[in-house]
mmCIF file of C-alpha atoms in Angstrom:
data_model
loop_
_atom_site.group_PDB
_atom_site.id
_atom_site.type_symbol
_atom_site.label_atom_id
_atom_site.label_comp_id
_atom_site.label_asym_id
_atom_site.label_seq_id
_atom_site.Cartn_x
_atom_site.Cartn_y
_atom_site.Cartn_z
ATOM 1 C CA MET A 78 -88.931 32.322 13.184
ATOM 2 C CA ASN A 79 -89.058 31.134 16.568
ATOM 3 C CA SER A 80 -92.601 30.310 16.434
ATOM 4 C CA PRO A 81 -93.048 27.082 18.439
ATOM 5 C CA PHE A 82 -93.279 23.506 16.912
ATOM 6 C CA GLU A 83 -93.031 19.770 18.100
ATOM 7 C CA LEU A 84 -91.273 17.261 16.221
ATOM 8 C CA PHE A 85 -90.304 13.908 17.889
ATOM 9 C CA GLY A 86 -92.512 14.774 20.983
ATOM 10 C CA LEU A 87 -89.694 17.358 21.389
ATOM 11 C CA THR A 88 -90.856 21.500 21.855
ATOM 12 C CA LEU A 89 -88.433 23.447 19.804
ATOM 13 C CA ASN A 90 -87.843 26.175 17.365
ATOM 14 C CA ILE A 91 -86.169 27.326 14.057
ATOM 15 C CA SER A 92 -82.927 28.510 16.546
ATOM 16 C CA ILE A 93 -83.049 25.806 18.814
ATOM 17 C CA ALA A 94 -82.565 23.150 15.753
ATOM 18 C CA ILE A 95 -80.175 25.030 13.921
ATOM 19 C CA SER A 96 -78.331 25.744 17.194
ATOM 20 C CA PHE A 97 -78.475 21.463 18.288
ATOM 21 C CA LEU A 98 -78.115 19.698 14.868
ATOM 22 C CA PRO A 99 -74.624 20.157 14.278
ATOM 23 C CA ALA A 100 -73.725 18.895 17.539
ATOM 24 C CA LEU A 101 -76.015 15.825 17.414
ATOM 25 C CA LEU A 102 -74.245 15.609 14.227
ATOM 26 C CA ALA A 103 -70.950 15.665 15.986
ATOM 27 C CA ILE A 104 -72.229 12.816 18.355
ATOM 28 C CA CYS A 105 -72.655 10.710 15.300
ATOM 29 C CA ALA A 106 -69.476 11.511 13.501
ATOM 30 C CA LEU A 107 -67.540 10.280 16.961
ATOM 31 C CA THR A 108 -69.675 7.282 17.015
ATOM 32 C CA PHE A 109 -67.784 6.527 13.617
ATOM 33 C CA SER A 110 -64.833 7.903 15.207
ATOM 34 C CA LEU A 111 -64.676 10.540 12.434
ATOM 35 C CA ASN A 112 -63.349 13.317 15.265
ATOM 36 C CA ARG A 113 -62.116 15.940 13.291
ATOM 37 C CA SER A 114 -65.481 16.504 10.777
ATOM 38 C CA ALA A 115 -67.109 16.437 14.193
ATOM 39 C CA LEU A 116 -65.128 19.011 16.181
ATOM 40 C CA VAL A 117 -66.002 20.917 12.541
ATOM 41 C CA LEU A 118 -69.771 20.423 13.175
ATOM 42 C CA ALA A 119 -69.155 21.651 17.203
ATOM 43 C CA LEU A 120 -67.891 24.930 16.326
ATOM 44 C CA MET A 121 -70.237 25.403 13.953
ATOM 45 C CA SER A 122 -72.743 24.408 16.499
ATOM 46 C CA LEU A 123 -71.545 26.714 19.332
ATOM 47 C CA VAL A 124 -71.773 29.668 16.452
ATOM 48 C CA PHE A 125 -75.114 29.260 15.881
ATOM 49 C CA ALA A 126 -75.645 28.624 19.674
ATOM 50 C CA TYR A 127 -74.058 31.997 20.584
ATOM 51 C CA CYS A 128 -75.934 33.621 17.471
ATOM 52 C CA PHE A 129 -79.611 32.757 18.744
ATOM 53 C CA ALA A 130 -78.585 33.090 22.762
ATOM 54 C CA ILE A 131 -78.173 29.906 23.914
ATOM 55 C CA VAL A 132 -75.228 30.155 24.854
ATOM 56 C CA ASP A 133 -73.400 33.847 25.473
ATOM 57 C CA VAL A 134 -69.855 34.718 25.699
ATOM 58 C CA PHE A 135 -68.975 33.660 29.111
ATOM 59 C CA GLY A 136 -70.583 29.947 28.095
ATOM 60 C CA ALA A 137 -68.751 29.942 25.149
ATOM 61 C CA LEU A 138 -65.347 30.133 26.893
ATOM 62 C CA GLY A 139 -66.319 27.873 28.641
ATOM 63 C CA ILE A 140 -66.519 25.586 25.858
ATOM 64 C CA ILE A 141 -63.182 27.046 24.322
ATOM 65 C CA ASN A 142 -61.701 26.748 27.474
ATOM 66 C CA LEU A 143 -62.971 22.887 27.966
ATOM 67 C CA PHE A 144 -62.149 21.977 24.022
ATOM 68 C CA ALA A 145 -58.403 23.300 25.186
ATOM 69 C CA MET A 146 -57.492 21.492 28.619
ATOM 70 C CA CYS A 147 -58.741 18.177 26.456
ATOM 71 C CA TYR A 148 -56.013 19.133 23.797
ATOM 72 C CA GLY A 149 -53.650 19.930 26.214
ATOM 73 C CA PHE A 150 -54.459 16.893 28.044
ATOM 74 C CA ASN A 151 -53.949 14.559 25.042
ATOM 75 C CA TYR A 152 -50.999 16.473 23.706
ATOM 76 C CA PHE A 153 -48.589 17.103 26.992
ATOM 77 C CA ARG A 154 -46.430 14.237 28.174
ATOM 78 C CA TYR A 155 -45.070 15.775 31.343
ATOM 79 C CA MET A 156 -47.230 14.631 34.215
ATOM 80 C CA ALA A 157 -47.401 17.946 36.240
ATOM 81 C CA ILE A 158 -49.428 19.607 33.225
ATOM 82 C CA GLN A 159 -51.528 16.478 32.969
ATOM 83 C CA TRP A 160 -52.516 16.847 36.599
ATOM 84 C CA ILE A 161 -53.294 20.197 36.010
ATOM 85 C CA LEU A 162 -55.344 19.972 33.084
ATOM 86 C CA GLY A 163 -56.741 16.828 34.092
ATOM 87 C CA LEU A 164 -58.189 18.732 36.978
ATOM 88 C CA GLY A 165 -59.270 21.668 34.858
ATOM 89 C CA ILE A 166 -60.972 18.975 32.938
ATOM 90 C CA PHE A 167 -62.955 17.555 35.720
ATOM 91 C CA VAL A 168 -63.678 21.213 37.545
ATOM 92 C CA PHE A 169 -65.113 22.241 33.834
ATOM 93 C CA SER A 170 -67.081 19.017 33.363
ATOM 94 C CA VAL A 171 -68.674 18.887 36.401
ATOM 95 C CA LEU A 172 -69.906 22.450 36.664
ATOM 96 C CA PHE A 173 -70.772 21.908 33.078
ATOM 97 C CA PHE A 174 -73.145 18.648 34.243
ATOM 98 C CA VAL A 175 -74.828 20.572 37.049
ATOM 99 C CA HIS A 176 -75.802 23.418 35.010
ATOM 100 C CA VAL A 177 -73.787 25.954 37.099
ATOM 101 C CA PHE A 178 -71.054 27.000 35.180
ATOM 102 C CA PRO A 179 -72.655 30.582 33.727
ATOM 103 C CA GLY A 180 -73.802 31.844 30.389
ATOM 104 C CA PHE A 181 -75.664 28.886 28.880
ATOM 105 C CA ASN A 182 -79.894 28.923 28.131
ATOM 106 C CA ASN A 183 -80.557 25.374 28.104
ATOM 107 C CA PRO A 184 -83.748 24.926 26.572
ATOM 108 C CA LEU A 185 -86.357 23.146 27.863
ATOM 109 C CA VAL A 186 -88.545 20.648 25.704
ATOM 110 C CA ILE A 187 -90.103 18.788 27.341
ATOM 111 C CA GLU A 188 -92.177 20.138 30.327
ATOM 112 C CA SER A 189 -94.082 18.294 32.917
ATOM 113 C CA TYR A 190 -95.436 15.349 30.989
ATOM 114 C CA LEU A 191 -96.861 12.309 32.394
ATOM 115 C CA VAL A 192 -94.683 9.431 30.708
ATOM 116 C CA SER A 193 -97.014 7.197 33.131
ATOM 117 C CA GLU A 194 -100.265 7.527 35.147
ATOM 118 C CA ASN A 195 -98.401 7.285 38.163
ATOM 119 C CA ALA A 196 -95.582 8.800 37.839
ATOM 120 C CA VAL A 197 -94.021 12.121 38.797
ATOM 121 C CA PRO A 198 -93.824 14.531 35.954
ATOM 122 C CA PHE A 199 -90.840 14.293 33.798
ATOM 123 C CA SER A 200 -89.471 17.702 31.893
ATOM 124 C CA LYS A 201 -86.604 17.648 30.010
ATOM 125 C CA HIS A 202 -83.865 19.957 29.251
ATOM 126 C CA LEU A 203 -81.860 19.988 25.697
ATOM 127 C CA ASN A 204 -78.495 20.391 27.580
ATOM 128 C CA PHE A 205 -76.030 21.799 25.143
ATOM 129 C CA ASP A 206 -73.240 22.432 27.930
ATOM 130 C CA LYS A 207 -73.820 18.564 28.649
ATOM 131 C CA LEU A 208 -73.138 17.591 24.906
ATOM 132 C CA MET A 209 -69.821 19.638 24.723
ATOM 133 C CA VAL A 210 -68.924 17.818 26.992
ATOM 134 C CA ALA A 211 -69.411 14.204 25.544
ATOM 135 C CA ILE A 212 -68.094 15.927 22.554
ATOM 136 C CA ALA A 213 -64.586 17.547 23.972
ATOM 137 C CA LEU A 214 -63.776 14.175 25.702
ATOM 138 C CA MET A 215 -64.271 11.722 23.047
ATOM 139 C CA ALA A 216 -63.002 14.058 20.079
ATOM 140 C CA LEU A 217 -59.946 14.367 22.443
ATOM 141 C CA ILE A 218 -59.336 12.259 25.081
ATOM 142 C CA VAL A 219 -61.402 9.104 25.059
ATOM 143 C CA PRO A 220 -59.561 6.020 23.424
ATOM 144 C CA ARG A 221 -61.236 3.581 21.537
ATOM 145 C CA SER A 222 -60.192 0.058 19.963
ATOM 146 C CA ASP A 223 -62.376 -2.515 17.985
ATOM 147 C CA PHE A 224 -65.228 -4.008 19.843
ATOM 148 C CA SER A 225 -65.057 -6.871 17.024
ATOM 149 C CA GLN A 226 -61.265 -7.775 17.938
ATOM 150 C CA CYS A 227 -62.572 -8.104 21.718
ATOM 151 C CA LYS A 228 -62.197 -11.941 23.387
ATOM 152 C CA GLU A 229 -64.409 -11.597 26.121
ATOM 153 C CA ALA A 230 -67.268 -10.402 24.377
ATOM 154 C CA THR A 231 -69.370 -13.076 25.388
ATOM 155 C CA LYS A 232 -68.393 -12.127 28.786
ATOM 156 C CA VAL A 233 -69.125 -8.340 28.709
ATOM 157 C CA PHE A 234 -72.547 -9.266 27.159
ATOM 158 C CA ALA A 235 -73.342 -11.564 29.993
ATOM 159 C CA VAL A 236 -72.283 -8.893 32.775
ATOM 160 C CA SER A 237 -74.292 -6.424 30.941
ATOM 161 C CA THR A 238 -77.325 -8.625 30.163
ATOM 162 C CA PHE A 239 -77.030 -9.482 34.623
ATOM 163 C CA VAL A 240 -76.667 -5.413 35.417
ATOM 164 C CA VAL A 241 -79.657 -4.306 33.023
ATOM 165 C CA LEU A 242 -82.232 -6.793 34.326
ATOM 166 C CA PHE A 243 -81.065 -7.022 38.168
ATOM 167 C CA GLY A 244 -81.348 -3.357 38.166
ATOM 168 C CA LEU A 245 -84.688 -2.952 36.362
ATOM 169 C CA ALA A 246 -85.768 -5.538 38.788
ATOM 170 C CA GLY A 247 -84.400 -4.131 41.888
ATOM 171 C CA GLY A 248 -86.110 -1.130 40.762
ATOM 172 C CA VAL A 249 -89.416 -2.266 40.963
ATOM 173 C CA PHE A 250 -88.661 -4.593 44.678
ATOM 174 C CA SER A 251 -87.399 -1.505 46.105
ATOM 175 C CA GLY A 252 -90.680 0.182 45.435
ATOM 176 C CA LEU A 253 -89.038 2.892 42.801
ATOM 177 C CA VAL A 254 -90.698 1.649 39.824
ATOM 178 C CA GLN A 255 -93.872 -0.765 38.934
ATOM 179 C CA TRP A 256 -94.788 -2.795 35.812
ATOM 180 C CA ASP A 257 -95.974 -0.052 33.405
ATOM 181 C CA PRO A 258 -95.468 -1.202 29.030
ATOM 182 C CA LYS A 259 -96.239 1.438 26.808
ATOM 183 C CA LEU A 260 -95.156 2.808 23.715
ATOM 184 C CA SER A 261 -95.448 7.140 24.676
ATOM 185 C CA PRO A 262 -95.163 9.433 22.072
ATOM 186 C CA ILE A 263 -92.312 11.289 23.175
ATOM 187 C CA LEU A 264 -90.312 7.911 22.852
ATOM 188 C CA MET A 265 -88.411 9.712 19.922
ATOM 189 C CA GLY A 266 -87.562 12.892 21.323
ATOM 190 C CA TRP A 267 -86.551 11.274 24.376
ATOM 191 C CA VAL A 268 -83.808 8.858 22.604
ATOM 192 C CA ILE A 269 -82.532 10.944 20.632
ATOM 193 C CA THR A 270 -81.848 13.386 24.331
ATOM 194 C CA ASN A 271 -81.294 10.560 26.389
ATOM 195 C CA LEU A 272 -78.845 8.699 24.077
ATOM 196 C CA PHE A 273 -77.061 11.565 22.608
ATOM 197 C CA ILE A 274 -76.802 13.840 25.140
ATOM 198 C CA THR A 275 -77.142 11.755 28.689
ATOM 199 C CA CYS A 276 -75.381 8.121 27.817
ATOM 200 C CA TYR A 277 -72.315 10.082 25.626
ATOM 201 C CA ALA A 278 -71.783 12.564 28.105
ATOM 202 C CA GLU A 279 -71.938 10.047 31.200
ATOM 203 C CA GLU A 280 -70.215 7.506 30.104
ATOM 204 C CA ALA A 281 -67.481 9.366 27.834
ATOM 205 C CA PHE A 282 -66.653 11.450 31.427
ATOM 206 C CA PHE A 283 -67.053 8.598 34.092
ATOM 207 C CA ARG A 284 -65.450 5.738 32.027
ATOM 208 C CA GLY A 285 -63.296 7.510 29.323
ATOM 209 C CA PHE A 286 -62.256 10.258 31.215
ATOM 210 C CA ILE A 287 -62.455 9.347 34.972
ATOM 211 C CA GLN A 288 -61.937 5.118 34.722
ATOM 212 C CA THR A 289 -59.127 5.836 32.216
ATOM 213 C CA GLN A 290 -57.207 7.831 34.665
ATOM 214 C CA LEU A 291 -57.840 5.256 37.539
ATOM 215 C CA HIS A 292 -56.475 2.461 35.888
ATOM 216 C CA ARG A 293 -53.501 4.027 34.692
ATOM 217 C CA GLY A 294 -52.598 5.162 38.470
ATOM 218 C CA LEU A 295 -53.912 1.091 39.725
ATOM 219 C CA ARG A 296 -53.032 -0.738 36.935
ATOM 220 C CA LYS A 297 -49.502 -1.680 38.684
ATOM 221 C CA TYR A 298 -51.323 -2.861 41.785
ATOM 222 C CA HIS A 299 -52.419 -6.511 42.539
ATOM 223 C CA MET A 300 -56.454 -6.393 41.876
ATOM 224 C CA GLY A 301 -55.566 -2.794 40.266
ATOM 225 C CA GLN A 302 -58.236 -3.386 37.140
ATOM 226 C CA TRP A 303 -60.988 -4.759 39.747
ATOM 227 C CA LEU A 304 -60.695 -1.783 41.547
ATOM 228 C CA THR A 305 -60.652 0.737 38.628
ATOM 229 C CA VAL A 306 -64.131 -0.805 37.966
ATOM 230 C CA GLY A 307 -65.779 -0.712 41.778
ATOM 231 C CA CYS A 308 -64.229 2.978 42.001
ATOM 232 C CA SER A 309 -65.485 3.817 39.067
ATOM 233 C CA GLY A 310 -68.859 2.191 39.561
ATOM 234 C CA ILE A 311 -69.128 3.401 43.016
ATOM 235 C CA LEU A 312 -68.366 7.032 41.715
ATOM 236 C CA PHE A 313 -70.888 6.797 39.127
ATOM 237 C CA GLY A 314 -73.391 5.588 41.974
ATOM 238 C CA ILE A 315 -72.707 8.365 45.026
ATOM 239 C CA VAL A 316 -73.668 10.871 42.463
ATOM 240 C CA HIS A 317 -77.672 9.716 41.686
ATOM 241 C CA LEU A 318 -77.701 10.216 45.487
ATOM 242 C CA PRO A 319 -80.314 13.359 45.625
ATOM 243 C CA GLY A 320 -81.726 10.411 44.273
ATOM 244 C CA GLY A 321 -82.480 8.356 47.546
ATOM 245 C CA ILE A 322 -80.470 5.181 48.509
ATOM 246 C CA ALA A 323 -82.290 2.751 46.202
ATOM 247 C CA TYR A 324 -81.647 4.665 42.809
ATOM 248 C CA THR A 325 -77.799 5.271 44.424
ATOM 249 C CA ILE A 326 -77.560 1.252 44.768
ATOM 250 C CA ILE A 327 -78.908 0.553 40.941
ATOM 251 C CA ALA A 328 -77.285 2.957 39.426
ATOM 252 C CA SER A 329 -73.799 2.010 40.969
ATOM 253 C CA LEU A 330 -74.486 -1.208 39.882
ATOM 254 C CA LEU A 331 -74.965 0.248 36.457
ATOM 255 C CA GLY A 332 -72.063 1.744 36.655
ATOM 256 C CA VAL A 333 -70.080 -1.175 37.502
ATOM 257 C CA GLY A 334 -71.561 -3.501 34.477
ATOM 258 C CA CYS A 335 -70.387 -0.253 32.541
ATOM 259 C CA ALA A 336 -66.934 -0.212 34.238
ATOM 260 C CA TYR A 337 -66.321 -3.671 33.307
ATOM 261 C CA GLY A 338 -67.645 -3.046 30.290
ATOM 262 C CA TYR A 339 -65.181 -0.146 29.321
ATOM 263 C CA GLN A 340 -62.625 -2.053 31.091
ATOM 264 C CA LYS A 341 -62.614 -5.227 28.922
ATOM 265 C CA THR A 342 -63.237 -3.989 25.579
ATOM 266 C CA ASN A 343 -61.628 -0.608 25.723
ATOM 267 C CA ASN A 344 -64.491 0.831 23.270
ATOM 268 C CA ILE A 345 -66.397 3.853 25.016
ATOM 269 C CA LEU A 346 -70.102 2.527 22.735
ATOM 270 C CA VAL A 347 -70.124 -0.551 24.785
ATOM 271 C CA PRO A 348 -71.306 1.713 28.302
ATOM 272 C CA ILE A 349 -72.597 3.856 26.511
ATOM 273 C CA TYR A 350 -75.008 1.350 24.665
ATOM 274 C CA LEU A 351 -75.437 -0.764 27.996
ATOM 275 C CA HIS A 352 -76.229 2.661 30.075
ATOM 276 C CA PHE A 353 -78.530 3.565 27.072
ATOM 277 C CA ALA A 354 -80.315 -0.140 26.900
ATOM 278 C CA PHE A 355 -80.662 -0.175 30.863
ATOM 279 C CA ASN A 356 -82.236 3.560 30.328
ATOM 280 C CA LEU A 357 -84.500 2.357 27.379
ATOM 281 C CA MET A 358 -85.941 -0.944 28.783
ATOM 282 C CA HIS A 359 -87.189 1.381 32.147
ATOM 283 C CA PHE A 360 -88.456 3.975 29.647
ATOM 284 C CA CYS A 361 -90.471 1.707 28.072
ATOM 285 C CA LEU A 362 -91.991 -0.896 30.144
ATOM 286 C CA PHE A 363 -91.804 0.527 33.543
ATOM 287 C CA THR A 364 -93.186 3.380 35.386
ATOM 288 C CA TYR A 365 -90.630 6.456 33.984
ATOM 289 C CA PRO A 366 -88.983 8.576 35.491
ATOM 290 C CA PHE A 367 -90.609 6.609 39.118
ATOM 291 C CA LEU A 368 -93.630 6.026 41.063
ATOM 292 C CA ALA A 369 -95.611 9.357 42.373
#
């Protein structure tokens, strides 16, 4: 049952496929605001992941606590309770993101693959912990308005285009990457993991959760919305500091662009797909992930 097979460039087995498929479908459901369906699918995914030892009892309890805190944060209106639950959500999300919360066995699905001949080898895990953060935040906390009703869609598109192009150019001029157009055999697998796990989770956390709380705290101040955008973008850059100064600056620029798009539209899908567009162009047109 657990003999490995390759699908879309990912090395999987039946237990991995069964465990992750409902969670990925939950992300799709959330894209169309089907929040209750997403929660049911997430529960199914957790049960399968526990049965197949992708999570153990500690990991399962951590996920249940995260979802409970997200529900409470949205339900209770007392400021003190919201602060406590918000801090808990922040801590749990960070621990899940950096994969130090006990109880997770995230499967390695791409190992030391040379996407570009002159790049460092690329490896990828299917991060069940990070995927659960995306579902919990988007299903229970992150607000969303209709982007089609946004009166500043043209400005958002212009800023987004500038951020993507300037950020990629910065990667070239800083020596992180170089021009390398390609159609990689692992493209579809990379798209699934990068869009549905990386981009959804990071934008739900940095924009949907952190930026929303920053906006609530700073909106009464002069230039409050711009402080919110700047803080959200810089915080996103800071967490990329292990990649070096140039990488941090580019990530900060991308973060500011995503924060601006979210601030103007209040639709989490805008920064998600801006983030993904940047990553996709990097993957397809430039050295990936970085020059060796």
